[in-house]
PDB file of C-alpha atoms in Angstrom:
ATOM      1  CA  MET A   1     -12.229  23.782 -18.546  1.00 29.00           C
ATOM      2  CA  ARG A   2      -8.440  23.703 -18.958  1.00 38.00           C
ATOM      3  CA  LEU A   3      -6.478  21.423 -16.718  1.00 42.00           C
ATOM      4  CA  ASN A   4      -4.479  24.250 -15.145  1.00 42.00           C
ATOM      5  CA  GLU A   5      -7.666  25.945 -13.911  1.00 48.00           C
ATOM      6  CA  GLU A   6      -8.284  23.196 -11.337  1.00 67.00           C
ATOM      7  CA  TRP A   7      -6.143  22.557  -8.277  1.00 75.00           C
ATOM      8  CA  LEU A   8      -4.660  19.092  -7.975  1.00 73.00           C
ATOM      9  CA  THR A   9      -5.861  17.463  -4.763  1.00 65.00           C
ATOM     10  CA  PRO A  10      -6.186  13.827  -3.613  1.00 58.00           C
ATOM     11  CA  GLU A  11      -9.960  14.208  -3.946  1.00 53.00           C
ATOM     12  CA  ASN A  12     -10.086  15.208  -7.599  1.00 51.00           C
ATOM     13  CA  GLN A  13      -7.191  13.337  -9.148  1.00 56.00           C
ATOM     14  CA  GLU A  14      -7.171   9.553  -9.421  1.00 58.00           C
ATOM     15  CA  LEU A  15      -3.871   9.144 -11.278  1.00 63.00           C
ATOM     16  CA  VAL A  16      -1.567  11.731  -9.715  1.00 72.00           C
ATOM     17  CA  PRO A  17       0.552   9.935  -7.096  1.00 75.00           C
ATOM     18  CA  LEU A  18       0.649  12.828  -4.625  1.00 84.00           C
ATOM     19  CA  SER A  19       2.139  10.557  -1.958  1.00 84.00           C
ATOM     20  CA  ARG A  20       5.117   9.956  -4.256  1.00 87.00           C
ATOM     21  CA  TRP A  21       5.379  13.692  -4.863  1.00 93.00           C
ATOM     22  CA  GLN A  22       5.509  14.136  -1.091  1.00 94.00           C
ATOM     23  CA  ASN A  23       8.370  11.647  -0.832  1.00 94.00           C
ATOM     24  CA  THR A  24      10.148  13.383  -3.715  1.00 94.00           C
ATOM     25  CA  VAL A  25       9.908  16.816  -2.088  1.00 97.00           C
ATOM     26  CA  ASN A  26      11.050  15.474   1.282  1.00 97.00           C
ATOM     27  CA  LEU A  27      14.045  13.786  -0.361  1.00 96.00           C
ATOM     28  CA  MET A  28      14.882  16.925  -2.303  1.00 96.00           C
ATOM     29  CA  ALA A  29      14.961  19.015   0.874  1.00 97.00           C
ATOM     30  CA  ASP A  30      17.174  16.417   2.562  1.00 96.00           C
ATOM     31  CA  LEU A  31      19.634  16.254  -0.335  1.00 96.00           C
ATOM     32  CA  PHE A  32      19.886  20.034  -0.525  1.00 97.00           C
ATOM     33  CA  ARG A  33      20.024  20.264   3.283  1.00 96.00           C
ATOM     34  CA  ALA A  34      17.332  22.892   2.951  1.00 97.00           C
ATOM     35  CA  PRO A  35      14.571  23.704   5.454  1.00 97.00           C
ATOM     36  CA  ALA A  36      11.863  23.792   2.785  1.00 98.00           C
ATOM     37  CA  ALA A  37      11.009  22.370  -0.617  1.00 98.00           C
ATOM     38  CA  PHE A  38       7.793  22.660  -2.599  1.00 98.00           C
ATOM     39  CA  ILE A  39       5.724  21.798  -5.609  1.00 97.00           C
ATOM     40  CA  VAL A  40       3.553  24.827  -6.345  1.00 97.00           C
ATOM     41  CA  GLN A  41       0.692  24.940  -8.837  1.00 95.00           C
ATOM     42  CA  HIS A  42      -0.291  28.114 -10.659  1.00 95.00           C
ATOM     43  CA  GLY A  43      -3.920  28.721 -11.528  1.00 91.00           C
ATOM     44  CA  ALA A  44      -6.523  31.406 -11.938  1.00 86.00           C
ATOM     45  CA  GLY A  45      -6.758  31.686  -8.159  1.00 88.00           C
ATOM     46  CA  GLY A  46      -3.054  32.320  -7.634  1.00 94.00           C
ATOM     47  CA  PHE A  47      -0.262  30.028  -6.477  1.00 96.00           C
ATOM     48  CA  ARG A  48      -1.188  26.968  -4.415  1.00 95.00           C
ATOM     49  CA  VAL A  49       1.293  24.915  -2.392  1.00 96.00           C
ATOM     50  CA  THR A  50       0.445  21.448  -3.699  1.00 94.00           C
ATOM     51  CA  ILE A  51       3.217  19.680  -1.768  1.00 95.00           C
ATOM     52  CA  ALA A  52       5.369  21.052   1.059  1.00 97.00           C
ATOM     53  CA  SER A  53       8.337  19.257   2.588  1.00 97.00           C
ATOM     54  CA  GLU A  54       7.696  18.039   6.093  1.00 96.00           C
ATOM     55  CA  GLN A  55      10.674  19.611   7.908  1.00 93.00           C
ATOM     56  CA  GLU A  56       9.786  21.322  11.154  1.00 93.00           C
ATOM     57  CA  GLU A  57      11.440  24.556   9.993  1.00 95.00           C
ATOM     58  CA  ASN A  58       9.162  24.846   6.971  1.00 96.00           C
ATOM     59  CA  PRO A  59       6.657  27.670   7.626  1.00 95.00           C
ATOM     60  CA  TYR A  60       4.392  26.892   4.659  1.00 95.00           C
ATOM     61  CA  PRO A  61       1.967  23.949   4.787  1.00 94.00           C
ATOM     62  CA  SER A  62       0.396  22.249   1.796  1.00 93.00           C
ATOM     63  CA  GLY A  63      -2.826  23.859   0.620  1.00 91.00           C
ATOM     64  CA  GLY A  64      -1.865  27.480   1.149  1.00 93.00           C
ATOM     65  CA  ILE A  65      -2.728  29.899  -1.668  1.00 94.00           C
ATOM     66  CA  ILE A  66      -0.794  33.067  -2.538  1.00 95.00           C
ATOM     67  CA  PRO A  67      -2.491  35.740  -4.710  1.00 95.00           C
ATOM     68  CA  SER A  68      -1.213  35.977  -8.295  1.00 94.00           C
ATOM     69  CA  ASP A  69       0.021  39.574  -7.948  1.00 95.00           C
ATOM     70  CA  THR A  70       2.293  38.813  -4.972  1.00 97.00           C
ATOM     71  CA  ASN A  71       5.990  39.332  -5.669  1.00 97.00           C
ATOM     72  CA  ILE A  72       7.178  35.776  -4.956  1.00 98.00           C
ATOM     73  CA  PHE A  73       9.884  33.712  -6.628  1.00 98.00           C
ATOM     74  CA  CYS A  74       7.401  31.285  -8.205  1.00 98.00           C
ATOM     75  CA  ARG A  75       5.629  34.124  -9.953  1.00 97.00           C
ATOM     76  CA  LYS A  76       8.790  35.102 -11.849  1.00 98.00           C
ATOM     77  CA  ILE A  77       9.352  31.505 -12.964  1.00 98.00           C
ATOM     78  CA  VAL A  78       5.786  31.183 -14.272  1.00 97.00           C
ATOM     79  CA  GLU A  79       6.025  34.551 -16.053  1.00 96.00           C
ATOM     80  CA  THR A  80       9.394  33.800 -17.689  1.00 97.00           C
ATOM     81  CA  CYS A  81       9.083  29.997 -17.994  1.00 97.00           C
ATOM     82  CA  LYS A  82      12.757  29.835 -17.004  1.00 97.00           C
ATOM     83  CA  PRO A  83      14.692  28.447 -14.007  1.00 97.00           C
ATOM     84  CA  LEU A  84      15.467  30.863 -11.207  1.00 98.00           C
ATOM     85  CA  TYR A  85      18.343  30.792  -8.722  1.00 98.00           C
ATOM     86  CA  VAL A  86      18.585  33.564  -6.145  1.00 98.00           C
ATOM     87  CA  ASN A  87      21.356  32.786  -3.693  1.00 97.00           C
ATOM     88  CA  HIS A  88      21.229  36.020  -1.606  1.00 98.00           C
ATOM     89  CA  ALA A  89      17.765  37.558  -1.832  1.00 98.00           C
ATOM     90  CA  THR A  90      18.221  40.165   0.914  1.00 97.00           C
ATOM     91  CA  ALA A  91      21.012  41.719  -1.143  1.00 97.00           C
ATOM     92  CA  ASP A  92      18.819  42.030  -4.246  1.00 97.00           C
ATOM     93  CA  PRO A  93      16.354  44.999  -4.381  1.00 97.00           C
ATOM     94  CA  GLU A  94      14.045  43.001  -6.677  1.00 97.00           C
ATOM     95  CA  TRP A  95      12.930  40.900  -3.694  1.00 98.00           C
ATOM     96  CA  GLU A  96      12.436  43.647  -1.089  1.00 96.00           C
ATOM     97  CA  THR A  97       8.644  43.303  -1.365  1.00 97.00           C
ATOM     98  CA  ASN A  98       8.682  39.502  -1.473  1.00 98.00           C
ATOM     99  CA  PRO A  99       6.972  38.333   1.757  1.00 97.00           C
ATOM    100  CA  GLU A 100       8.941  35.088   1.604  1.00 98.00           C
ATOM    101  CA  VAL A 101      12.036  37.240   2.168  1.00 98.00           C
ATOM    102  CA  SER A 102      10.805  40.247   4.142  1.00 97.00           C
ATOM    103  CA  GLN A 103       8.379  38.410   6.437  1.00 96.00           C
ATOM    104  CA  ASP A 104       9.497  34.769   6.614  1.00 96.00           C
ATOM    105  CA  GLY A 105      13.258  35.194   6.359  1.00 97.00           C
ATOM    106  CA  PHE A 106      14.100  33.134   3.272  1.00 98.00           C
ATOM    107  CA  ASN A 107      17.335  34.201   1.592  1.00 98.00           C
ATOM    108  CA  SER A 108      17.892  31.564  -1.086  1.00 98.00           C
ATOM    109  CA  TYR A 109      15.658  30.108  -3.788  1.00 98.00           C
ATOM    110  CA  LEU A 110      16.292  27.538  -6.514  1.00 98.00           C
ATOM    111  CA  GLY A 111      13.339  26.608  -8.694  1.00 98.00           C
ATOM    112  CA  LEU A 112      12.384  25.255 -12.088  1.00 98.00           C
ATOM    113  CA  PRO A 113       9.178  25.575 -14.086  1.00 98.00           C
ATOM    114  CA  ILE A 114       6.894  22.542 -14.345  1.00 97.00           C
ATOM    115  CA  PHE A 115       4.921  22.250 -17.567  1.00 95.00           C
ATOM    116  CA  TRP A 116       1.766  20.444 -18.586  1.00 91.00           C
ATOM    117  CA  PRO A 117       2.262  18.170 -21.622  1.00 89.00           C
ATOM    118  CA  ASP A 118       0.752  20.875 -23.869  1.00 87.00           C
ATOM    119  CA  GLY A 119       3.500  23.316 -22.837  1.00 91.00           C
ATOM    120  CA  LEU A 120       1.425  25.499 -20.515  1.00 91.00           C
ATOM    121  CA  PRO A 121       3.024  26.205 -17.125  1.00 94.00           C
ATOM    122  CA  PHE A 122       1.732  24.022 -14.295  1.00 94.00           C
ATOM    123  CA  GLY A 123       3.826  25.760 -11.651  1.00 97.00           C
ATOM    124  CA  THR A 124       7.192  25.245 -10.005  1.00 98.00           C
ATOM    125  CA  ILE A 125       9.357  22.820  -8.070  1.00 98.00           C
ATOM    126  CA  CYS A 126      11.778  24.528  -5.713  1.00 98.00           C
ATOM    127  CA  VAL A 127      13.984  24.486  -2.620  1.00 98.00           C
ATOM    128  CA  MET A 128      14.301  27.444  -0.248  1.00 98.00           C
ATOM    129  CA  ASP A 129      16.804  28.252   2.478  1.00 98.00           C
ATOM    130  CA  PHE A 130      17.122  30.870   5.190  1.00 98.00           C
ATOM    131  CA  SER A 131      20.858  31.077   4.514  1.00 97.00           C
ATOM    132  CA  VAL A 132      22.876  32.260   1.531  1.00 98.00           C
ATOM    133  CA  THR A 133      23.654  29.283  -0.719  1.00 97.00           C
ATOM    134  CA  HIS A 134      26.197  28.423  -3.410  1.00 96.00           C
ATOM    135  CA  TYR A 135      24.655  25.637  -5.481  1.00 96.00           C
ATOM    136  CA  ASP A 136      26.669  24.460  -8.475  1.00 94.00           C
ATOM    137  CA  ASP A 137      25.351  22.917 -11.689  1.00 94.00           C
ATOM    138  CA  THR A 138      25.105  19.476 -10.052  1.00 94.00           C
ATOM    139  CA  TYR A 139      22.302  20.706  -7.822  1.00 94.00           C
ATOM    140  CA  ILE A 140      20.498  22.287 -10.750  1.00 93.00           C
ATOM    141  CA  GLN A 141      20.664  19.015 -12.674  1.00 95.00           C
ATOM    142  CA  LEU A 142      19.392  17.174  -9.608  1.00 95.00           C
ATOM    143  CA  ILE A 143      16.292  19.331  -9.224  1.00 96.00           C
ATOM    144  CA  LYS A 144      15.753  19.001 -12.988  1.00 96.00           C
ATOM    145  CA  GLN A 145      15.538  15.221 -12.564  1.00 95.00           C
ATOM    146  CA  PHE A 146      12.916  15.647  -9.852  1.00 95.00           C
ATOM    147  CA  ARG A 147      11.008  18.067 -12.104  1.00 96.00           C
ATOM    148  CA  ASP A 148      11.016  15.554 -14.957  1.00 94.00           C
ATOM    149  CA  LEU A 149       9.449  12.908 -12.722  1.00 92.00           C
ATOM    150  CA  VAL A 150       6.604  15.287 -11.880  1.00 93.00           C
ATOM    151  CA  GLN A 151       6.063  16.146 -15.541  1.00 93.00           C
ATOM    152  CA  THR A 152       5.803  12.443 -16.371  1.00 89.00           C
ATOM    153  CA  ASP A 153       3.004  12.163 -13.834  1.00 87.00           C
ATOM    154  CA  LEU A 154       1.255  15.170 -15.355  1.00 88.00           C
ATOM    155  CA  LEU A 155       1.292  13.365 -18.680  1.00 86.00           C
ATOM    156  CA  LEU A 156      -0.813  10.681 -17.013  1.00 79.00           C
ATOM    157  CA  VAL A 157      -3.267  13.353 -15.867  1.00 76.00           C
ATOM    158  CA  GLN A 158      -3.688  14.599 -19.428  1.00 80.00           C
ATOM    159  CA  GLN A 159      -4.209  11.060 -20.701  1.00 78.00           C
ATOM    160  CA  PHE A 160      -6.758  10.452 -17.974  1.00 73.00           C
ATOM    161  CA  GLU A 161      -8.688  13.557 -18.968  1.00 72.00           C
ATOM    162  CA  GLN A 162      -8.627  12.473 -22.594  1.00 73.00           C
ATOM    163  CA  ILE A 163      -9.948   9.049 -21.654  1.00 69.00           C
ATOM    164  CA  ARG A 164     -12.701  10.579 -19.552  1.00 67.00           C
ATOM    165  CA  ALA A 165     -13.690  12.717 -22.524  1.00 63.00           C
ATOM    166  CA  MET A 166     -13.917   9.553 -24.630  1.00 66.00           C
ATOM    167  CA  ALA A 167     -16.437   8.180 -22.122  1.00 71.00           C
ATOM    168  CA  LEU A 168     -14.506   4.985 -21.447  1.00 82.00           C
ATOM    169  CA  ASN A 169     -16.304   4.473 -18.161  1.00 86.00           C
ATOM    170  CA  ASP A 170     -18.769   1.814 -17.053  1.00 90.00           C
ATOM    171  CA  GLU A 171     -22.162   3.472 -16.787  1.00 88.00           C
ATOM    172  CA  LEU A 172     -23.363   1.414 -13.817  1.00 94.00           C
ATOM    173  CA  THR A 173     -20.317   1.526 -11.527  1.00 94.00           C
ATOM    174  CA  HIS A 174     -18.526   4.639 -12.862  1.00 91.00           C
ATOM    175  CA  LEU A 175     -15.283   2.666 -12.996  1.00 94.00           C
ATOM    176  CA  PHE A 176     -13.300   2.293 -16.194  1.00 93.00           C
ATOM    177  CA  ASN A 177     -14.758  -0.199 -18.638  1.00 94.00           C
ATOM    178  CA  ARG A 178     -12.539  -2.730 -20.423  1.00 94.00           C
ATOM    179  CA  ARG A 179     -11.415  -0.308 -23.114  1.00 90.00           C
ATOM    180  CA  GLY A 180     -10.688   2.425 -20.606  1.00 90.00           C
ATOM    181  CA  PHE A 181      -8.769   0.037 -18.383  1.00 94.00           C
ATOM    182  CA  ILE A 182      -6.602  -1.302 -21.204  1.00 93.00           C
ATOM    183  CA  THR A 183      -5.806   2.212 -22.406  1.00 89.00           C
ATOM    184  CA  VAL A 184      -4.791   3.558 -19.007  1.00 90.00           C
ATOM    185  CA  ALA A 185      -3.139   0.345 -17.774  1.00 93.00           C
ATOM    186  CA  GLU A 186      -0.878   0.046 -20.802  1.00 91.00           C
ATOM    187  CA  GLN A 187       0.338   3.592 -20.196  1.00 88.00           C
ATOM    188  CA  ARG A 188       0.942   2.734 -16.537  1.00 90.00           C
ATOM    189  CA  VAL A 189       2.950  -0.364 -17.535  1.00 91.00           C
ATOM    190  CA  GLN A 190       5.149   1.750 -19.819  1.00 87.00           C
ATOM    191  CA  LEU A 191       5.749   4.229 -17.004  1.00 85.00           C
ATOM    192  CA  ALA A 192       6.518   1.441 -14.535  1.00 87.00           C
ATOM    193  CA  ARG A 193       9.021  -0.046 -16.977  1.00 87.00           C
ATOM    194  CA  ARG A 194      10.837   3.286 -17.281  1.00 83.00           C
ATOM    195  CA  ASN A 195      10.864   3.946 -13.529  1.00 82.00           C
ATOM    196  CA  ASN A 196      11.442   0.329 -12.461  1.00 85.00           C
ATOM    197  CA  ASN A 197       8.254   0.289 -10.362  1.00 87.00           C
ATOM    198  CA  GLY A 198       6.413  -2.852  -9.337  1.00 91.00           C
ATOM    199  CA  LEU A 199       2.906  -3.582 -10.623  1.00 95.00           C
ATOM    200  CA  ALA A 200       0.342  -6.204  -9.687  1.00 96.00           C
ATOM    201  CA  LEU A 201      -3.056  -7.229 -11.059  1.00 97.00           C
ATOM    202  CA  VAL A 202      -6.146  -8.346  -9.153  1.00 97.00           C
ATOM    203  CA  PHE A 203      -8.953 -10.049 -11.048  1.00 97.00           C
ATOM    204  CA  MET A 204     -12.232 -10.025  -9.091  1.00 97.00           C
ATOM    205  CA  ASP A 205     -15.583 -11.695  -9.619  1.00 94.00           C
ATOM    206  CA  VAL A 206     -18.864 -11.540  -7.698  1.00 92.00           C
ATOM    207  CA  ASP A 207     -19.824 -14.930  -6.281  1.00 91.00           C
ATOM    208  CA  GLY A 208     -23.518 -15.730  -6.511  1.00 87.00           C
ATOM    209  CA  LEU A 209     -24.590 -12.858  -8.757  1.00 88.00           C
ATOM    210  CA  LYS A 210     -26.965 -15.148 -10.669  1.00 88.00           C
ATOM    211  CA  GLY A 211     -28.609 -16.146  -7.393  1.00 84.00           C
ATOM    212  CA  LEU A 212     -29.074 -12.491  -6.467  1.00 87.00           C
ATOM    213  CA  ASN A 213     -30.664 -11.741  -9.819  1.00 87.00           C
ATOM    214  CA  ASP A 214     -32.891 -14.840  -9.787  1.00 86.00           C
ATOM    215  CA  ASN A 215     -34.024 -14.665  -6.165  1.00 85.00           C
ATOM    216  CA  LEU A 216     -34.011 -10.947  -5.374  1.00 88.00           C
ATOM    217  CA  GLY A 217     -34.236  -9.288  -8.778  1.00 90.00           C
ATOM    218  CA  HIS A 218     -31.824  -7.542 -11.108  1.00 91.00           C
ATOM    219  CA  GLU A 219     -31.977  -4.341  -9.077  1.00 92.00           C
ATOM    220  CA  THR A 220     -30.310  -6.218  -6.225  1.00 91.00           C
ATOM    221  CA  GLY A 221     -27.773  -7.615  -8.665  1.00 91.00           C
ATOM    222  CA  ASP A 222     -26.987  -4.109  -9.871  1.00 94.00           C
ATOM    223  CA  PHE A 223     -26.732  -2.994  -6.254  1.00 93.00           C
ATOM    224  CA  ALA A 224     -24.133  -5.723  -5.674  1.00 94.00           C
ATOM    225  CA  LEU A 225     -22.055  -4.621  -8.660  1.00 96.00           C
ATOM    226  CA  LYS A 226     -22.111  -0.997  -7.539  1.00 96.00           C
ATOM    227  CA  ALA A 227     -21.289  -2.049  -3.978  1.00 95.00           C
ATOM    228  CA  LEU A 228     -18.210  -3.977  -5.099  1.00 96.00           C
ATOM    229  CA  ALA A 229     -17.033  -1.011  -7.164  1.00 96.00           C
ATOM    230  CA  ARG A 230     -17.447   1.244  -4.127  1.00 96.00           C
ATOM    231  CA  CYS A 231     -15.588  -1.188  -1.853  1.00 97.00           C
ATOM    232  CA  MET A 232     -12.733  -1.391  -4.344  1.00 97.00           C
ATOM    233  CA  LYS A 233     -12.371   2.362  -4.568  1.00 95.00           C
ATOM    234  CA  ASN A 234     -12.571   2.753  -0.783  1.00 95.00           C
ATOM    235  CA  ASN A 235      -9.743   0.305  -0.149  1.00 96.00           C
ATOM    236  CA  VAL A 236      -7.191   0.926  -2.894  1.00 94.00           C
ATOM    237  CA  ARG A 237      -4.944   3.947  -3.322  1.00 90.00           C
ATOM    238  CA  GLY A 238      -6.040   6.835  -5.487  1.00 85.00           C
ATOM    239  CA  SER A 239      -3.327   6.048  -8.036  1.00 85.00           C
ATOM    240  CA  ASP A 240      -4.479   2.413  -8.481  1.00 93.00           C
ATOM    241  CA  ILE A 241      -6.685   1.678 -11.486  1.00 95.00           C
ATOM    242  CA  CYS A 242     -10.045  -0.042 -10.992  1.00 96.00           C
ATOM    243  CA  ALA A 243     -12.335  -1.250 -13.751  1.00 97.00           C
ATOM    244  CA  ARG A 244     -15.398  -3.344 -14.462  1.00 96.00           C
ATOM    245  CA  LEU A 245     -14.524  -5.508 -17.432  1.00 95.00           C
ATOM    246  CA  GLY A 246     -18.108  -6.647 -17.976  1.00 92.00           C
ATOM    247  CA  GLY A 247     -20.765  -8.697 -16.228  1.00 92.00           C
ATOM    248  CA  ASP A 248     -19.506  -9.531 -12.750  1.00 94.00           C
ATOM    249  CA  GLU A 249     -15.785  -9.241 -13.598  1.00 96.00           C
ATOM    250  CA  PHE A 250     -13.645  -6.490 -12.097  1.00 97.00           C
ATOM    251  CA  ILE A 251      -9.934  -5.740 -12.145  1.00 98.00           C
ATOM    252  CA  ILE A 252      -7.370  -3.636 -10.248  1.00 98.00           C
ATOM    253  CA  LEU A 253      -3.919  -2.562 -11.421  1.00 97.00           C
ATOM    254  CA  ALA A 254      -1.893  -1.584  -8.357  1.00 95.00           C
ATOM    255  CA  GLU A 255       1.552  -0.019  -8.165  1.00 91.00           C
ATOM    256  CA  THR A 256       3.139  -2.411  -5.683  1.00 92.00           C
ATOM    257  CA  ASP A 257       5.496  -5.352  -5.379  1.00 90.00           C
ATOM    258  CA  GLN A 258       3.929  -6.460  -2.081  1.00 92.00           C
ATOM    259  CA  THR A 259       1.381  -9.109  -3.014  1.00 91.00           C
ATOM    260  CA  ASP A 260       0.798 -10.024   0.643  1.00 92.00           C
ATOM    261  CA  ALA A 261      -0.305  -6.462   1.356  1.00 93.00           C
ATOM    262  CA  LEU A 262      -2.482  -6.567  -1.761  1.00 95.00           C
ATOM    263  CA  LYS A 263      -4.069  -9.795  -0.526  1.00 95.00           C
ATOM    264  CA  ASN A 264      -4.991  -8.021   2.717  1.00 96.00           C
ATOM    265  CA  ILE A 265      -6.630  -5.268   0.681  1.00 96.00           C
ATOM    266  CA  CYS A 266      -8.629  -7.861  -1.259  1.00 96.00           C
ATOM    267  CA  GLN A 267      -9.780  -9.435   1.997  1.00 96.00           C
ATOM    268  CA  ARG A 268     -10.969  -6.020   3.219  1.00 96.00           C
ATOM    269  CA  ILE A 269     -12.816  -5.481  -0.054  1.00 97.00           C
ATOM    270  CA  GLU A 270     -14.530  -8.859   0.304  1.00 95.00           C
ATOM    271  CA  HIS A 271     -15.425  -8.156   3.946  1.00 95.00           C
ATOM    272  CA  ASP A 272     -16.855  -4.726   3.145  1.00 96.00           C
ATOM    273  CA  PHE A 273     -18.781  -6.149   0.196  1.00 94.00           C
ATOM    274  CA  CYS A 274     -20.381  -8.880   2.290  1.00 92.00           C
ATOM    275  CA  GLU A 275     -21.287  -6.318   4.946  1.00 92.00           C
ATOM    276  CA  ALA A 276     -23.028  -4.237   2.285  1.00 91.00           C
ATOM    277  CA  MET A 277     -25.186  -7.103   1.040  1.00 88.00           C
ATOM    278  CA  PRO A 278     -28.823  -7.408   2.199  1.00 83.00           C
ATOM    279  CA  ASP A 279     -29.557  -9.910   4.978  1.00 84.00           C
ATOM    280  CA  ASN A 280     -31.558 -12.114   2.616  1.00 81.00           C
ATOM    281  CA  ALA A 281     -28.738 -12.453   0.087  1.00 80.00           C
ATOM    282  CA  PRO A 282     -27.856 -16.066  -0.823  1.00 77.00           C
ATOM    283  CA  GLU A 283     -25.220 -17.684   1.374  1.00 72.00           C
ATOM    284  CA  ARG A 284     -22.701 -17.957  -1.447  1.00 78.00           C
ATOM    285  CA  THR A 285     -22.735 -14.230  -2.200  1.00 86.00           C
ATOM    286  CA  GLY A 286     -19.173 -12.934  -1.950  1.00 90.00           C
ATOM    287  CA  VAL A 287     -16.052 -12.107  -3.922  1.00 94.00           C
ATOM    288  CA  SER A 288     -13.380 -14.311  -5.469  1.00 95.00           C
ATOM    289  CA  TYR A 289     -10.073 -12.868  -6.613  1.00 96.00           C
ATOM    290  CA  GLY A 290      -6.750 -13.779  -8.181  1.00 96.00           C
ATOM    291  CA  ILE A 291      -3.525 -11.807  -7.720  1.00 97.00           C
ATOM    292  CA  VAL A 292      -0.471 -11.799  -9.998  1.00 97.00           C
ATOM    293  CA  GLN A 293       2.751  -9.823  -9.724  1.00 96.00           C
ATOM    294  CA  ILE A 294       3.738  -8.370 -13.089  1.00 94.00           C
ATOM    295  CA  ASN A 295       7.399  -9.355 -12.973  1.00 90.00           C
ATOM    296  CA  ASP A 296       8.067  -9.168 -16.712  1.00 90.00           C
ATOM    297  CA  MET A 297       6.964  -5.932 -18.357  1.00 88.00           C
ATOM    298  CA  SER A 298       7.652  -7.360 -21.824  1.00 88.00           C
ATOM    299  CA  VAL A 299       4.745  -9.813 -21.436  1.00 92.00           C
ATOM    300  CA  SER A 300       1.470  -8.393 -22.699  1.00 93.00           C
ATOM    301  CA  LEU A 301      -1.061  -6.969 -20.275  1.00 94.00           C
ATOM    302  CA  GLU A 302      -3.705  -9.337 -21.670  1.00 94.00           C
ATOM    303  CA  CYS A 303      -1.499 -12.291 -20.740  1.00 95.00           C
ATOM    304  CA  TRP A 304      -1.213 -11.129 -17.134  1.00 95.00           C
ATOM    305  CA  MET A 305      -4.965 -10.548 -17.041  1.00 96.00           C
ATOM    306  CA  GLU A 306      -5.533 -14.155 -18.161  1.00 96.00           C
ATOM    307  CA  LYS A 307      -3.211 -15.438 -15.418  1.00 96.00           C
ATOM    308  CA  ALA A 308      -5.048 -13.430 -12.750  1.00 96.00           C
ATOM    309  CA  ASP A 309      -8.388 -14.613 -14.169  1.00 95.00           C
ATOM    310  CA  LYS A 310      -7.332 -18.268 -13.858  1.00 95.00           C
ATOM    311  CA  LEU A 311      -6.225 -17.748 -10.254  1.00 96.00           C
ATOM    312  CA  MET A 312      -9.558 -16.111  -9.485  1.00 95.00           C
ATOM    313  CA  TYR A 313     -11.473 -19.070 -10.899  1.00 92.00           C
ATOM    314  CA  SER A 314      -9.305 -21.458  -8.903  1.00 92.00           C
ATOM    315  CA  GLN A 315     -10.385 -19.676  -5.734  1.00 90.00           C
ATOM    316  CA  LYS A 316     -14.022 -19.667  -6.847  1.00 87.00           C
ATOM    317  CA  TYR A 317     -13.995 -23.418  -7.524  1.00 84.00           C
ATOM    318  CA  PHE A 318     -12.296 -24.065  -4.191  1.00 83.00           C
ATOM    319  CA  LYS A 319     -15.066 -22.171  -2.401  1.00 79.00           C
ATOM    320  CA  ARG A 320     -17.710 -24.202  -4.194  1.00 73.00           C
ATOM    321  CA  ALA A 321     -15.979 -27.438  -3.239  1.00 68.00           C
ATOM    322  CA  VAL A 322     -15.823 -26.395   0.409  1.00 63.00           C
ATOM    323  CA  VAL A 323     -19.526 -25.612   0.675  1.00 54.00           C
ATOM    324  CA  ARG A 324     -20.716 -28.562  -1.452  1.00 52.00           C
ATOM    325  CA  PRO A 325     -22.302 -31.207   0.801  1.00 51.00           C
ATOM    326  CA  ALA A 326     -20.532 -34.541   1.024  1.00 45.00           C
ATOM    327  CA  PRO A 327     -22.146 -37.471  -0.907  1.00 47.00           C
ATOM    328  CA  ASP A 328     -24.068 -40.103   1.020  1.00 44.00           C
TER     329      ASP A 328
END
């Protein structure tokens, strides 16, 4: 199945930062002083509003689908693969049958095509106004910059699909395995370096896995590993990268510069994990973790992983020291 045959939604895309797209579209509408801005995806089912700006005047919510044969502005962009600026639609007979104009009152449209990395059209990014507009080239260059950010994210989607096809997933937990994590994480680091985004690593380890295996059987141990993977996915953002590196070692690459907030997430993961464990699990069953802020993108990812690993072991040893009985 080709990528452009499936709608992008938070449920089916782990790497597309749709929340950032929402912020981008809101900012675009504010800068253009327009009542509506959109990212629209084109697919076999028509045109779907992937992201809609959150102004009260905007009549179109996210998720709406317009049939492919409808005479809308986005359709012309997808058909021609060229930018489109219509500053006075009601004066142009071409748009008499466009419901955006005739029914909803829009009179101005500025949009650019968005492309998948392979050159196929993904859809459009656009601003719309009820009034006649007179945008100069500065505005066109501005929306082009926003479009380029979206296309960079779509490159990540393609890479993710390629990695999935290479089966770089952990069979037990369905997270990335070590190879999959390194491949995706290195791409994310490159993107963060270009966009000046913060990144942080969390190295996680299951406390007491040997005790679970020895006392309750390896099925319980496998249950614990799958439970931790589930707790990780339930508590991090969809754009964060989770992986099982092997054995009882897990890792998260998060797009953030707020390590305190990330620590709170780790505490929720540990709490949820302990809640998921059977009542007869050994007392020491839990999760240890180490967090590092990646503040130098020129340092190798492996180096940051080692630092987070050491911090995780420091926490693990501290826990053991706390529960160890005092000598007579």
